[in-house]
PDB file of C-alpha atoms in Angstrom:
ATOM      1  CA  MET A   1      14.159 -20.130 -19.694  1.00 94.00           C
ATOM      2  CA  LYS A   2      10.938 -21.540 -18.280  1.00 97.00           C
ATOM      3  CA  ILE A   3       8.706 -19.239 -16.236  1.00 98.00           C
ATOM      4  CA  LEU A   4       5.801 -20.341 -14.035  1.00 97.00           C
ATOM      5  CA  HIS A   5       3.004 -17.789 -13.639  1.00 97.00           C
ATOM      6  CA  ILE A   6       0.900 -18.477 -10.527  1.00 96.00           C
ATOM      7  CA  ASP A   7      -1.177 -15.270 -10.556  1.00 95.00           C
ATOM      8  CA  LYS A   8      -3.012 -13.774 -13.520  1.00 94.00           C
ATOM      9  CA  ASN A   9      -1.673 -10.466 -14.786  1.00 95.00           C
ATOM     10  CA  HIS A  10      -2.040  -8.204 -17.798  1.00 96.00           C
ATOM     11  CA  PRO A  11      -1.858 -10.295 -21.022  1.00 96.00           C
ATOM     12  CA  LEU A  12       1.054  -8.199 -22.322  1.00 97.00           C
ATOM     13  CA  MET A  13       3.303 -10.095 -19.890  1.00 97.00           C
ATOM     14  CA  LEU A  14       2.790 -13.508 -21.476  1.00 97.00           C
ATOM     15  CA  ALA A  15       2.913 -12.097 -25.000  1.00 97.00           C
ATOM     16  CA  GLN A  16       6.093 -10.072 -24.579  1.00 98.00           C
ATOM     17  CA  LEU A  17       7.964 -12.758 -22.646  1.00 97.00           C
ATOM     18  CA  ALA A  18       7.053 -15.342 -25.295  1.00 97.00           C
ATOM     19  CA  ALA A  19       8.286 -12.978 -28.005  1.00 97.00           C
ATOM     20  CA  GLN A  20      11.614 -12.804 -26.184  1.00 96.00           C
ATOM     21  CA  GLY A  21      11.934 -16.604 -26.209  1.00 96.00           C
ATOM     22  CA  PHE A  22      10.749 -17.400 -22.695  1.00 97.00           C
ATOM     23  CA  GLU A  23       8.604 -20.494 -22.179  1.00 97.00           C
ATOM     24  CA  ASN A  24       5.513 -19.521 -20.182  1.00 98.00           C
ATOM     25  CA  HIS A  25       3.606 -21.982 -18.022  1.00 97.00           C
ATOM     26  CA  GLU A  26       0.436 -20.924 -16.199  1.00 97.00           C
ATOM     27  CA  ASP A  27      -0.991 -22.469 -13.034  1.00 97.00           C
ATOM     28  CA  TYR A  28      -3.506 -20.331 -11.190  1.00 96.00           C
ATOM     29  CA  THR A  29      -5.304 -23.070  -9.229  1.00 95.00           C
ATOM     30  CA  SER A  30      -2.849 -25.596  -7.762  1.00 95.00           C
ATOM     31  CA  THR A  31      -2.075 -25.590  -4.051  1.00 94.00           C
ATOM     32  CA  LYS A  32       1.244 -24.373  -2.724  1.00 94.00           C
ATOM     33  CA  ALA A  33       2.301 -27.991  -2.142  1.00 95.00           C
ATOM     34  CA  GLU A  34       1.464 -28.870  -5.745  1.00 96.00           C
ATOM     35  CA  ILE A  35       3.463 -25.893  -7.013  1.00 97.00           C
ATOM     36  CA  GLU A  36       6.384 -26.869  -4.779  1.00 96.00           C
ATOM     37  CA  ALA A  37       6.369 -30.368  -6.283  1.00 96.00           C
ATOM     38  CA  LYS A  38       7.196 -28.985  -9.735  1.00 97.00           C
ATOM     39  CA  ILE A  39       8.989 -25.702  -9.069  1.00 97.00           C
ATOM     40  CA  ALA A  40      12.397 -27.370  -9.607  1.00 97.00           C
ATOM     41  CA  ASN A  41      11.594 -27.379 -13.336  1.00 97.00           C
ATOM     42  CA  TYR A  42      11.500 -23.566 -13.569  1.00 98.00           C
ATOM     43  CA  ASP A  43      14.003 -20.754 -13.955  1.00 97.00           C
ATOM     44  CA  GLY A  44      11.573 -18.027 -12.939  1.00 97.00           C
ATOM     45  CA  ILE A  45       8.275 -17.524 -11.163  1.00 97.00           C
ATOM     46  CA  ILE A  46       5.774 -14.654 -11.390  1.00 97.00           C
ATOM     47  CA  ILE A  47       3.555 -13.963  -8.372  1.00 95.00           C
ATOM     48  CA  ARG A  48       1.360 -11.297  -6.828  1.00 92.00           C
ATOM     49  CA  SER A  49       0.236 -12.401  -3.364  1.00 84.00           C
ATOM     50  CA  ARG A  50      -1.198 -15.891  -3.770  1.00 88.00           C
ATOM     51  CA  PHE A  51       0.990 -17.539  -1.125  1.00 90.00           C
ATOM     52  CA  PRO A  52       4.271 -16.836   0.688  1.00 91.00           C
ATOM     53  CA  ILE A  53       7.563 -17.796  -0.901  1.00 95.00           C
ATOM     54  CA  ASP A  54       9.261 -19.211   2.198  1.00 95.00           C
ATOM     55  CA  LYS A  55      12.359 -21.331   2.899  1.00 96.00           C
ATOM     56  CA  ALA A  56      10.511 -24.598   2.281  1.00 95.00           C
ATOM     57  CA  PHE A  57       9.406 -23.374  -1.140  1.00 96.00           C
ATOM     58  CA  LEU A  58      12.831 -21.976  -2.034  1.00 97.00           C
ATOM     59  CA  ASN A  59      14.553 -25.231  -1.044  1.00 96.00           C
ATOM     60  CA  LYS A  60      12.459 -27.026  -3.665  1.00 96.00           C
ATOM     61  CA  ALA A  61      13.181 -24.346  -6.305  1.00 96.00           C
ATOM     62  CA  THR A  62      16.639 -25.661  -7.157  1.00 96.00           C
ATOM     63  CA  GLN A  63      16.835 -24.054 -10.625  1.00 97.00           C
ATOM     64  CA  LEU A  64      15.162 -20.744  -9.761  1.00 97.00           C
ATOM     65  CA  LYS A  65      17.028 -17.688 -11.031  1.00 97.00           C
ATOM     66  CA  PHE A  66      14.453 -14.957 -10.392  1.00 97.00           C
ATOM     67  CA  ILE A  67      11.146 -14.164  -8.709  1.00 97.00           C
ATOM     68  CA  GLY A  68       8.986 -11.463 -10.276  1.00 97.00           C
ATOM     69  CA  ARG A  69       6.542  -9.891  -7.825  1.00 96.00           C
ATOM     70  CA  VAL A  70       3.885  -7.876  -9.649  1.00 94.00           C
ATOM     71  CA  GLY A  71       3.551  -5.204  -6.990  1.00 90.00           C
ATOM     72  CA  ALA A  72       5.610  -2.850  -4.882  1.00 87.00           C
ATOM     73  CA  GLY A  73       6.587  -4.899  -1.828  1.00 85.00           C
ATOM     74  CA  LEU A  74       8.441  -8.151  -1.242  1.00 90.00           C
ATOM     75  CA  GLU A  75       7.073  -9.005   2.209  1.00 87.00           C
ATOM     76  CA  ASN A  76       5.539 -12.289   1.008  1.00 89.00           C
ATOM     77  CA  ILE A  77       9.034 -13.515   0.051  1.00 94.00           C
ATOM     78  CA  ASP A  78      11.817 -14.617   2.409  1.00 95.00           C
ATOM     79  CA  VAL A  79      14.128 -12.028   0.902  1.00 95.00           C
ATOM     80  CA  ALA A  80      17.283 -12.863   2.850  1.00 95.00           C
ATOM     81  CA  TYR A  81      17.042 -16.582   2.109  1.00 97.00           C
ATOM     82  CA  ALA A  82      16.259 -16.025  -1.575  1.00 97.00           C
ATOM     83  CA  GLU A  83      19.231 -13.703  -1.933  1.00 96.00           C
ATOM     84  CA  SER A  84      21.483 -16.208  -0.127  1.00 97.00           C
ATOM     85  CA  LYS A  85      20.588 -18.685  -2.880  1.00 96.00           C
ATOM     86  CA  GLY A  86      21.470 -16.166  -5.591  1.00 97.00           C
ATOM     87  CA  ILE A  87      17.880 -15.593  -6.688  1.00 97.00           C
ATOM     88  CA  GLU A  88      17.153 -12.206  -8.247  1.00 97.00           C
ATOM     89  CA  LEU A  89      14.124 -10.463  -6.715  1.00 97.00           C
ATOM     90  CA  ILE A  90      12.190  -8.251  -9.104  1.00 97.00           C
ATOM     91  CA  ALA A  91       9.417  -5.911  -7.905  1.00 95.00           C
ATOM     92  CA  ALA A  92       7.613  -3.044  -9.623  1.00 94.00           C
ATOM     93  CA  PRO A  93       7.027  -0.072  -7.309  1.00 91.00           C
ATOM     94  CA  GLU A  94       7.372   2.192 -10.354  1.00 93.00           C
ATOM     95  CA  GLY A  95       4.314   0.554 -11.893  1.00 93.00           C
ATOM     96  CA  ASN A  96       1.664   1.700  -9.433  1.00 95.00           C
ATOM     97  CA  ARG A  97       3.210   4.720  -7.729  1.00 96.00           C
ATOM     98  CA  ASN A  98       1.119   7.198  -9.735  1.00 97.00           C
ATOM     99  CA  ALA A  99      -2.072   5.367  -8.795  1.00 97.00           C
ATOM    100  CA  VAL A 100      -1.107   5.398  -5.107  1.00 97.00           C
ATOM    101  CA  GLY A 101      -0.316   9.116  -5.206  1.00 98.00           C
ATOM    102  CA  GLU A 102      -3.678   9.938  -6.760  1.00 98.00           C
ATOM    103  CA  HIS A 103      -5.547   7.690  -4.322  1.00 98.00           C
ATOM    104  CA  ALA A 104      -3.898   9.324  -1.314  1.00 98.00           C
ATOM    105  CA  LEU A 105      -4.802  12.778  -2.620  1.00 98.00           C
ATOM    106  CA  GLY A 106      -8.390  11.701  -3.253  1.00 98.00           C
ATOM    107  CA  MET A 107      -8.695  10.384   0.284  1.00 98.00           C
ATOM    108  CA  LEU A 108      -7.242  13.551   1.776  1.00 98.00           C
ATOM    109  CA  LEU A 109      -9.560  15.893  -0.115  1.00 98.00           C
ATOM    110  CA  SER A 110     -12.541  13.683   0.744  1.00 98.00           C
ATOM    111  CA  LEU A 111     -11.688  13.845   4.456  1.00 98.00           C
ATOM    112  CA  LEU A 112     -11.081  17.588   4.513  1.00 98.00           C
ATOM    113  CA  ASN A 113     -14.362  18.291   2.710  1.00 98.00           C
ATOM    114  CA  LYS A 114     -16.462  15.735   4.657  1.00 98.00           C
ATOM    115  CA  PHE A 115     -17.571  13.989   1.451  1.00 98.00           C
ATOM    116  CA  LYS A 116     -18.541  10.744   3.188  1.00 98.00           C
ATOM    117  CA  LYS A 117     -20.628  12.405   5.908  1.00 98.00           C
ATOM    118  CA  ALA A 118     -22.363  14.798   3.523  1.00 98.00           C
ATOM    119  CA  ASN A 119     -23.106  12.099   0.966  1.00 98.00           C
ATOM    120  CA  ASN A 120     -24.607   9.777   3.564  1.00 97.00           C
ATOM    121  CA  GLU A 121     -26.739  12.565   5.047  1.00 98.00           C
ATOM    122  CA  ILE A 122     -28.201  13.580   1.693  1.00 98.00           C
ATOM    123  CA  ARG A 123     -29.061   9.945   0.958  1.00 98.00           C
ATOM    124  CA  ASN A 124     -30.956   9.933   4.251  1.00 98.00           C
ATOM    125  CA  GLY A 125     -32.916  13.104   3.471  1.00 98.00           C
ATOM    126  CA  LYS A 126     -30.723  15.596   5.361  1.00 98.00           C
ATOM    127  CA  TRP A 127     -29.478  18.813   3.748  1.00 98.00           C
ATOM    128  CA  LEU A 128     -26.983  20.162   6.293  1.00 98.00           C
ATOM    129  CA  ARG A 129     -24.602  22.867   5.153  1.00 98.00           C
ATOM    130  CA  GLU A 130     -23.058  24.432   8.246  1.00 98.00           C
ATOM    131  CA  GLU A 131     -22.505  20.999   9.795  1.00 97.00           C
ATOM    132  CA  ASN A 132     -20.451  20.024   6.739  1.00 98.00           C
ATOM    133  CA  ARG A 133     -18.196  23.069   6.569  1.00 98.00           C
ATOM    134  CA  GLY A 134     -14.782  21.634   5.728  1.00 98.00           C
ATOM    135  CA  TRP A 135     -11.146  22.645   5.630  1.00 98.00           C
ATOM    136  CA  GLU A 136      -8.905  23.779   2.769  1.00 98.00           C
ATOM    137  CA  LEU A 137      -5.624  22.043   2.044  1.00 98.00           C
ATOM    138  CA  ASP A 138      -3.919  25.362   1.258  1.00 98.00           C
ATOM    139  CA  GLY A 139      -1.871  26.544   4.206  1.00 98.00           C
ATOM    140  CA  LYS A 140      -1.594  23.078   5.757  1.00 98.00           C
ATOM    141  CA  THR A 141       1.614  21.105   6.274  1.00 98.00           C
ATOM    142  CA  VAL A 142       1.464  17.630   4.787  1.00 98.00           C
ATOM    143  CA  GLY A 143       3.932  15.184   6.300  1.00 98.00           C
ATOM    144  CA  ILE A 144       4.997  12.079   4.377  1.00 98.00           C
ATOM    145  CA  ILE A 145       6.579   9.149   6.213  1.00 98.00           C
ATOM    146  CA  GLY A 146       8.721   7.084   3.842  1.00 98.00           C
ATOM    147  CA  TYR A 147       9.950   9.017   0.828  1.00 98.00           C
ATOM    148  CA  GLY A 148      10.377   6.346  -1.828  1.00 96.00           C
ATOM    149  CA  ASN A 149       8.373   5.767  -5.000  1.00 95.00           C
ATOM    150  CA  MET A 150       4.961   6.151  -3.360  1.00 97.00           C
ATOM    151  CA  GLY A 151       5.814   9.051  -1.076  1.00 98.00           C
ATOM    152  CA  LYS A 152       7.413  10.959  -3.938  1.00 98.00           C
ATOM    153  CA  SER A 153       4.343  10.375  -6.125  1.00 98.00           C
ATOM    154  CA  PHE A 154       2.018  11.791  -3.465  1.00 98.00           C
ATOM    155  CA  ALA A 155       4.272  14.819  -2.963  1.00 98.00           C
ATOM    156  CA  LYS A 156       4.218  15.487  -6.701  1.00 98.00           C
ATOM    157  CA  LYS A 157       0.401  15.464  -6.696  1.00 98.00           C
ATOM    158  CA  LEU A 158       0.426  18.133  -3.969  1.00 98.00           C
ATOM    159  CA  ARG A 159       2.320  20.661  -6.129  1.00 97.00           C
ATOM    160  CA  GLY A 160      -0.911  22.266  -7.276  1.00 94.00           C
ATOM    161  CA  PHE A 161      -1.821  23.224  -3.722  1.00 97.00           C
ATOM    162  CA  ASP A 162      -0.389  26.066  -1.676  1.00 97.00           C
ATOM    163  CA  CYS A 163       0.665  23.750   1.141  1.00 98.00           C
ATOM    164  CA  GLN A 164       3.948  22.852   2.774  1.00 98.00           C
ATOM    165  CA  VAL A 165       5.183  19.302   2.168  1.00 98.00           C
ATOM    166  CA  ILE A 166       7.706  17.699   4.502  1.00 98.00           C
ATOM    167  CA  CYS A 167       9.033  14.166   4.617  1.00 98.00           C
ATOM    168  CA  TYR A 168      10.675  11.870   7.127  1.00 98.00           C
ATOM    169  CA  ASP A 169      12.754   8.885   6.030  1.00 97.00           C
ATOM    170  CA  ILE A 170      15.298   6.645   7.763  1.00 96.00           C
ATOM    171  CA  LEU A 171      17.699   7.342   4.887  1.00 96.00           C
ATOM    172  CA  PRO A 172      19.408  10.743   4.535  1.00 96.00           C
ATOM    173  CA  ASN A 173      19.182  13.104   1.565  1.00 97.00           C
ATOM    174  CA  LYS A 174      15.823  11.831   0.329  1.00 97.00           C
ATOM    175  CA  GLY A 175      14.090  15.198   0.024  1.00 97.00           C
ATOM    176  CA  ASP A 176      13.622  16.853  -3.357  1.00 98.00           C
ATOM    177  CA  GLU A 177      11.909  19.827  -4.969  1.00 98.00           C
ATOM    178  CA  ASN A 178       8.515  18.494  -3.868  1.00 98.00           C
ATOM    179  CA  ALA A 179       9.195  17.762  -0.188  1.00 98.00           C
ATOM    180  CA  ARG A 180      11.661  19.049   2.399  1.00 98.00           C
ATOM    181  CA  GLN A 181      13.199  16.344   4.559  1.00 98.00           C
ATOM    182  CA  VAL A 182      13.039  17.055   8.293  1.00 98.00           C
ATOM    183  CA  THR A 183      13.976  15.347  11.542  1.00 98.00           C
ATOM    184  CA  LEU A 184      11.352  13.284  13.326  1.00 98.00           C
ATOM    185  CA  VAL A 185      11.171  15.968  16.036  1.00 98.00           C
ATOM    186  CA  ASP A 186      10.329  18.627  13.438  1.00 98.00           C
ATOM    187  CA  PHE A 187       7.923  16.252  11.712  1.00 98.00           C
ATOM    188  CA  PHE A 188       5.997  15.804  14.967  1.00 98.00           C
ATOM    189  CA  ARG A 189       5.950  19.566  15.492  1.00 98.00           C
ATOM    190  CA  GLN A 190       4.810  20.688  12.031  1.00 98.00           C
ATOM    191  CA  ALA A 191       2.484  18.118  10.429  1.00 98.00           C
ATOM    192  CA  ASP A 192      -1.242  18.759   9.936  1.00 98.00           C
ATOM    193  CA  VAL A 193      -1.582  15.695   7.704  1.00 98.00           C
ATOM    194  CA  VAL A 194       0.371  12.441   8.050  1.00 98.00           C
ATOM    195  CA  SER A 195       0.577  10.057   5.092  1.00 98.00           C
ATOM    196  CA  LEU A 196       2.286   6.680   5.478  1.00 98.00           C
ATOM    197  CA  HIS A 197       4.327   5.276   2.559  1.00 98.00           C
ATOM    198  CA  THR A 198       6.653   2.738   4.184  1.00 96.00           C
ATOM    199  CA  PRO A 199       7.234  -0.932   3.271  1.00 93.00           C
ATOM    200  CA  GLN A 200       6.325  -3.759   5.630  1.00 91.00           C
ATOM    201  CA  THR A 201       9.419  -4.569   7.682  1.00 91.00           C
ATOM    202  CA  PRO A 202      10.085  -5.523  11.310  1.00 92.00           C
ATOM    203  CA  GLN A 203      10.896  -1.838  11.919  1.00 93.00           C
ATOM    204  CA  THR A 204       7.567  -0.564  10.554  1.00 95.00           C
ATOM    205  CA  ALA A 205       5.305  -3.168  12.188  1.00 95.00           C
ATOM    206  CA  GLY A 206       3.059  -1.374  14.679  1.00 97.00           C
ATOM    207  CA  MET A 207       4.940   1.911  14.322  1.00 97.00           C
ATOM    208  CA  ILE A 208       1.750   4.009  14.317  1.00 98.00           C
ATOM    209  CA  ASN A 209       0.833   3.426  17.950  1.00 98.00           C
ATOM    210  CA  GLU A 210      -0.397   5.499  20.896  1.00 98.00           C
ATOM    211  CA  ALA A 211       3.029   6.912  21.756  1.00 98.00           C
ATOM    212  CA  PHE A 212       3.728   7.836  18.133  1.00 98.00           C
ATOM    213  CA  ILE A 213       0.344   9.508  17.665  1.00 98.00           C
ATOM    214  CA  ASN A 214       0.638  11.483  20.893  1.00 98.00           C
ATOM    215  CA  SER A 215       4.058  12.797  19.872  1.00 98.00           C
ATOM    216  CA  PHE A 216       2.425  15.188  17.394  1.00 98.00           C
ATOM    217  CA  ALA A 217       2.034  18.774  18.530  1.00 98.00           C
ATOM    218  CA  LYS A 218      -1.237  19.216  16.617  1.00 98.00           C
ATOM    219  CA  SER A 219      -4.264  17.115  15.864  1.00 98.00           C
ATOM    220  CA  PHE A 220      -3.876  15.699  12.363  1.00 98.00           C
ATOM    221  CA  TRP A 221      -5.485  13.792   9.512  1.00 98.00           C
ATOM    222  CA  PHE A 222      -3.997  10.346   8.855  1.00 98.00           C
ATOM    223  CA  LEU A 223      -3.640   8.433   5.576  1.00 99.00           C
ATOM    224  CA  ASN A 224      -2.386   4.883   5.097  1.00 98.00           C
ATOM    225  CA  THR A 225      -1.932   3.531   1.568  1.00 98.00           C
ATOM    226  CA  ALA A 226       1.109   1.473   2.603  1.00 97.00           C
ATOM    227  CA  ARG A 227       0.711  -1.592   4.829  1.00 95.00           C
ATOM    228  CA  GLY A 228      -1.996  -2.284   7.403  1.00 95.00           C
ATOM    229  CA  LYS A 229       0.248  -3.937   9.956  1.00 95.00           C
ATOM    230  CA  SER A 230       2.133  -0.660  10.427  1.00 97.00           C
ATOM    231  CA  VAL A 231      -0.848   0.676  12.405  1.00 98.00           C
ATOM    232  CA  ILE A 232      -2.170  -0.445  15.786  1.00 98.00           C
ATOM    233  CA  THR A 233      -5.856  -0.034  14.990  1.00 97.00           C
ATOM    234  CA  ASP A 234      -6.987   0.077  18.610  1.00 98.00           C
ATOM    235  CA  ASP A 235      -4.649   3.036  19.226  1.00 98.00           C
ATOM    236  CA  LEU A 236      -5.790   4.800  16.051  1.00 98.00           C
ATOM    237  CA  VAL A 237      -9.437   4.441  17.072  1.00 98.00           C
ATOM    238  CA  ARG A 238      -8.760   5.907  20.517  1.00 98.00           C
ATOM    239  CA  ALA A 239      -7.064   8.857  18.809  1.00 98.00           C
ATOM    240  CA  LEU A 240     -10.067   9.319  16.503  1.00 98.00           C
ATOM    241  CA  GLN A 241     -12.386   9.237  19.501  1.00 98.00           C
ATOM    242  CA  SER A 242     -10.326  11.798  21.398  1.00 98.00           C
ATOM    243  CA  GLY A 243      -9.910  14.114  18.402  1.00 98.00           C
ATOM    244  CA  LYS A 244      -6.132  13.747  18.254  1.00 98.00           C
ATOM    245  CA  VAL A 245      -6.658  12.224  14.815  1.00 98.00           C
ATOM    246  CA  LEU A 246      -9.197  14.371  12.958  1.00 98.00           C
ATOM    247  CA  GLY A 247      -9.959  11.765  10.304  1.00 98.00           C
ATOM    248  CA  ALA A 248      -8.413   8.732   8.641  1.00 98.00           C
ATOM    249  CA  GLY A 249      -8.198   7.432   5.089  1.00 98.00           C
ATOM    250  CA  LEU A 250      -7.251   3.758   5.232  1.00 98.00           C
ATOM    251  CA  ASP A 251      -6.656   1.697   2.115  1.00 98.00           C
ATOM    252  CA  VAL A 252      -5.035  -1.081   4.146  1.00 96.00           C
ATOM    253  CA  LEU A 253      -5.915  -2.657   7.479  1.00 95.00           C
ATOM    254  CA  GLU A 254      -4.055  -4.405  10.260  1.00 93.00           C
ATOM    255  CA  TYR A 255      -6.467  -7.333   9.899  1.00 89.00           C
ATOM    256  CA  GLU A 256      -5.747  -8.092   6.248  1.00 85.00           C
ATOM    257  CA  LYS A 257      -5.192 -11.689   5.287  1.00 74.00           C
ATOM    258  CA  ALA A 258      -5.293 -13.759   2.129  1.00 49.00           C
ATOM    259  CA  SER A 259      -9.100 -13.939   2.232  1.00 50.00           C
ATOM    260  CA  PHE A 260     -10.929 -10.980   3.781  1.00 59.00           C
ATOM    261  CA  GLU A 261     -14.421 -12.006   2.737  1.00 62.00           C
ATOM    262  CA  ASP A 262     -15.331 -13.921   5.908  1.00 64.00           C
ATOM    263  CA  PHE A 263     -14.090 -11.128   8.151  1.00 67.00           C
ATOM    264  CA  PHE A 264     -17.423  -9.291   8.180  1.00 68.00           C
ATOM    265  CA  SER A 265     -19.110 -11.618  10.663  1.00 64.00           C
ATOM    266  CA  ASP A 266     -19.864 -10.175  14.102  1.00 64.00           C
ATOM    267  CA  LYS A 267     -18.316 -13.226  15.766  1.00 69.00           C
ATOM    268  CA  GLN A 268     -14.792 -12.250  14.798  1.00 76.00           C
ATOM    269  CA  MET A 269     -15.033  -8.558  13.964  1.00 83.00           C
ATOM    270  CA  PRO A 270     -12.844  -6.517  16.366  1.00 88.00           C
ATOM    271  CA  GLU A 271     -14.494  -3.590  18.128  1.00 92.00           C
ATOM    272  CA  ALA A 272     -11.988  -1.199  16.573  1.00 95.00           C
ATOM    273  CA  PHE A 273     -12.996  -2.334  13.091  1.00 93.00           C
ATOM    274  CA  LYS A 274     -16.685  -1.846  13.951  1.00 93.00           C
ATOM    275  CA  TYR A 275     -15.848   1.732  14.911  1.00 97.00           C
ATOM    276  CA  LEU A 276     -14.014   2.374  11.619  1.00 97.00           C
ATOM    277  CA  LEU A 277     -17.003   1.082   9.661  1.00 95.00           C
ATOM    278  CA  GLN A 278     -19.469   3.522  11.231  1.00 96.00           C
ATOM    279  CA  ALA A 279     -17.269   6.622  11.688  1.00 98.00           C
ATOM    280  CA  ASP A 280     -18.162   9.616   9.513  1.00 97.00           C
ATOM    281  CA  ASN A 281     -14.534  10.786   9.450  1.00 98.00           C
ATOM    282  CA  VAL A 282     -13.033   7.481   8.295  1.00 98.00           C
ATOM    283  CA  ILE A 283     -12.781   6.431   4.644  1.00 98.00           C
ATOM    284  CA  LEU A 284     -11.975   2.778   3.911  1.00 97.00           C
ATOM    285  CA  THR A 285     -10.955   1.197   0.611  1.00 97.00           C
ATOM    286  CA  PRO A 286     -10.011  -2.484   0.040  1.00 93.00           C
ATOM    287  CA  HIS A 287      -6.257  -2.210  -0.693  1.00 93.00           C
ATOM    288  CA  ILE A 288      -6.841  -0.645  -4.107  1.00 96.00           C
ATOM    289  CA  ALA A 289      -4.660   2.477  -3.969  1.00 97.00           C
ATOM    290  CA  GLY A 290      -2.341   1.013  -6.599  1.00 95.00           C
ATOM    291  CA  TRP A 291      -5.128  -0.897  -8.351  1.00 94.00           C
ATOM    292  CA  THR A 292      -6.095   0.989 -11.512  1.00 97.00           C
ATOM    293  CA  LEU A 293      -6.563  -0.098 -15.095  1.00 96.00           C
ATOM    294  CA  GLU A 294      -3.434   1.830 -15.983  1.00 97.00           C
ATOM    295  CA  SER A 295      -1.330   0.433 -13.155  1.00 96.00           C
ATOM    296  CA  LYS A 296      -2.227  -3.147 -14.083  1.00 96.00           C
ATOM    297  CA  GLU A 297      -0.570  -2.578 -17.438  1.00 97.00           C
ATOM    298  CA  LYS A 298       2.344  -0.573 -16.040  1.00 96.00           C
ATOM    299  CA  LEU A 299       3.106  -3.157 -13.346  1.00 96.00           C
ATOM    300  CA  ALA A 300       3.231  -5.946 -15.913  1.00 96.00           C
ATOM    301  CA  GLN A 301       5.364  -3.892 -18.302  1.00 97.00           C
ATOM    302  CA  THR A 302       7.813  -3.000 -15.535  1.00 96.00           C
ATOM    303  CA  ILE A 303       8.279  -6.662 -14.570  1.00 97.00           C
ATOM    304  CA  VAL A 304       8.720  -7.719 -18.204  1.00 97.00           C
ATOM    305  CA  ASP A 305      11.336  -5.031 -18.831  1.00 97.00           C
ATOM    306  CA  LYS A 306      13.261  -5.994 -15.693  1.00 97.00           C
ATOM    307  CA  ILE A 307      13.176  -9.722 -16.531  1.00 97.00           C
ATOM    308  CA  ILE A 308      14.464  -9.069 -20.025  1.00 96.00           C
ATOM    309  CA  ASN A 309      17.199  -6.801 -18.676  1.00 95.00           C
ATOM    310  CA  PHE A 310      18.173  -9.404 -16.069  1.00 95.00           C
ATOM    311  CA  SER A 311      18.350 -12.266 -18.570  1.00 90.00           C
ATOM    312  CA  HIS A 312      20.531 -10.452 -21.109  1.00 85.00           C
TER     313      HIS A 312
END
């Protein structure tokens, strides 16, 4: 079987697939149109997020048997159309779930203890103790929305703290020894911390909006290590300004696109984003929650194992 790799990954992937008899071809620079022109020659393709795998692409991929996506989500693939053509879709949420869980915990502890504010003040010659008195996680109720691989990983990391962990999921019977599943009504009533771990779907697009935020009985801290388009940033900023949201840790942003580098020009920077950049109680990271040295290897290994299992 011939596999086309269009994104670079951990070298173990090429080595192990070759050892299993697969023929690896690498093309990390051609345009989508150039890849489309030759994709009919391949049985499999390995991608991260270089370009979308849409109907036009899939119509050219007449021999394609599988798509390996080195990551957790499949939103850059037309899943329904690929499945209608009998193409196996292989993702690797197991590969970076530990990294995401640790990142979410790091963000939460940083927010509660005002690390960003205190660090910036010291760098500017201010030594303010009372103004940086924080909160303890013990005794709080942490609410997890979406209790799959990532949500479960975060809940597991919270076991060392004397806090309550609840989860809300659209599927029943998802709770386990680390999180008690509750109704959305109870979730709104109990949560002190809200951590989002849902995939990008039509149902999750814009779900964190003004009405959703105002449904909570208490002010809360908010974490998003899932997908940026699940949050209406303007609504989140208004909640931060009013105190309904006490602080936010955002690894992903509504504005994300294939190239984020040119986004930092004042001409096109939204006012809400300007607020996030200067807020003491907002921590931003560039979509790296699942992006560790260890997860790079684990993601690749997971995809390799699944490809081998699929082909045998």
